[in-house]
XYZ file of C-alpha atoms in Angstrom:
132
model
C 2.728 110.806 172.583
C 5.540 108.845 171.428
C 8.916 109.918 172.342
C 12.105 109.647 169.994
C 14.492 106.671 170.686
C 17.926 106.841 169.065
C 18.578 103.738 167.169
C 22.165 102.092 168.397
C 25.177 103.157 166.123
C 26.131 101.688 162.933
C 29.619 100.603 164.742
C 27.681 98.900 167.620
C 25.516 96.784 164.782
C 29.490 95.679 163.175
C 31.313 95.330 166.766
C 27.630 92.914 167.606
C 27.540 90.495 164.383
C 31.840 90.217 164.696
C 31.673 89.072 168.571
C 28.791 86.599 167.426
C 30.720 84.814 164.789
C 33.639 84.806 167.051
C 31.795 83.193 169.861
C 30.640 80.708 167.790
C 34.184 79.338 168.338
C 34.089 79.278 171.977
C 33.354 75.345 172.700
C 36.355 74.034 170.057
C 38.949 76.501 171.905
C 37.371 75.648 175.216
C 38.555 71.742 174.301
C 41.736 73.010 172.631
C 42.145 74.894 175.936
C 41.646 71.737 178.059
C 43.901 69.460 175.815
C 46.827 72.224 176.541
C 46.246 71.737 180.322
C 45.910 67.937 179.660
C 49.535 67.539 178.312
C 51.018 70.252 180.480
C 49.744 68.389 183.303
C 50.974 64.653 182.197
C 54.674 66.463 181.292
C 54.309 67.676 184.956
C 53.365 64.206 186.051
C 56.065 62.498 184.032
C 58.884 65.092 185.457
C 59.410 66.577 182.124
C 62.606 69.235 182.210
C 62.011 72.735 182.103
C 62.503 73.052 178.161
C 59.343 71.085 177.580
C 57.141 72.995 179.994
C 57.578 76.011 179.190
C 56.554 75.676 175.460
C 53.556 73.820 177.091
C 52.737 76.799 179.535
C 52.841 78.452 176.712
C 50.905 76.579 174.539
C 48.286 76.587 177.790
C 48.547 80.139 177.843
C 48.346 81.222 174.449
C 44.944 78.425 173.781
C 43.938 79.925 176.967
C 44.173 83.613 175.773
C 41.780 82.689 172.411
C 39.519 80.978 174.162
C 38.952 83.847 176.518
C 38.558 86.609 173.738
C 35.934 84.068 172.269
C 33.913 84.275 175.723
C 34.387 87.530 176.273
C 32.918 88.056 172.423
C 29.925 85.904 173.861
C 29.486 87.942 176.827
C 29.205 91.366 174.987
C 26.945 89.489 172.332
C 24.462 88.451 175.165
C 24.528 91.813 176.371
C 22.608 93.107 173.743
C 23.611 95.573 171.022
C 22.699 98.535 173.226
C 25.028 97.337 175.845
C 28.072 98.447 173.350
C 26.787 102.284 173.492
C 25.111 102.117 176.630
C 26.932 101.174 180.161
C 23.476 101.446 182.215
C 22.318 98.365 179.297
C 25.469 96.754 179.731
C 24.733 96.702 183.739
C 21.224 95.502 183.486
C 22.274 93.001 180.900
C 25.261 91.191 183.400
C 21.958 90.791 185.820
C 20.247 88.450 183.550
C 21.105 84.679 183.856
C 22.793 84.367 180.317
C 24.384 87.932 181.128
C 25.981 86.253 184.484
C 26.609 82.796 183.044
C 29.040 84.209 180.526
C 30.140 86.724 183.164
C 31.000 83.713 185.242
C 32.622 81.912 182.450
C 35.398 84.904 181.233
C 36.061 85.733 185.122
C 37.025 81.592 185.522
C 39.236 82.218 182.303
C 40.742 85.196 183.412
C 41.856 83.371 186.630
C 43.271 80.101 185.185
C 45.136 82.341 182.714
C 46.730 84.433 185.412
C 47.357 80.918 187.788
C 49.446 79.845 184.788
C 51.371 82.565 183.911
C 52.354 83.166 187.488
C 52.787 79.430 188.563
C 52.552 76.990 185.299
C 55.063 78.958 182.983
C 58.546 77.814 185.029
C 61.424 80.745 184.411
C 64.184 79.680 182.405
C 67.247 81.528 182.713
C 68.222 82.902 179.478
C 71.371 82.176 177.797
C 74.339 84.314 178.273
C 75.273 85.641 174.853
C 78.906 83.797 173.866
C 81.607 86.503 174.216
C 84.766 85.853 171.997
């Protein structure tokens, strides 16, 4: 006796083929990410003022940001396309070792992302507006 399956949803098939093209991206704005960190860290070295890193912390931040959408595109892509309608797929999914390698990989993102923007990105006073 053969029991009826749904199929997964026509919007789960889109969201699935969209995070796997933008993962494909993931290892160029991993190295885009590091080179960010790279020059942030020499202007750091080199006693660069304030001015200078700030755009870099930002620069950091903002390769940072892309390259953690792009992992966290390969995570749900690993998962499965019945991990987008399904949370008990999406659970049994994380367990697998792909599932908790990318897992691993967005959580270590997440946390250099929110190191920076709390300790990398130096505050700047902003610039009293000229009164006449």
């Amino acid at each position: 006796m053969a029991f009826f399956r749904p199929r997964v949803s026509r919007e789960a098939e889109v969201r699935y083929h969209a995070d796997q093209e933008i993962s494909k991206s993931f290892p160029e704005l991993l190295d885009k990410a590091r080179q960010a960190e790279q020059t942030l860290r020499e202007l750091r070295a080199a006693g660069a003022d304030e001015i200078e890193l700030l755009a870099a912390g930002r620069a950091f931040d903002k390769a940072l940001t892309e390259a953690l959408r792009a992992a966290e595109a390969g995570q749900r892509a690993t998962f499965g396309v019945k991990a987008y309608d399904d949370r008990i797929a999406r659970r049994k999914a994380k367990a697998t070792p792909a599932g908790a390698m990318w897992t691993a990989e967005v959580e270590r993102l997440r946390t250099l992302r929110e190191d920076n923007r709390l300790w990398g990105i130096p505050r700047v006073p902003r610039p009293l507006p000229a009164t006449a």
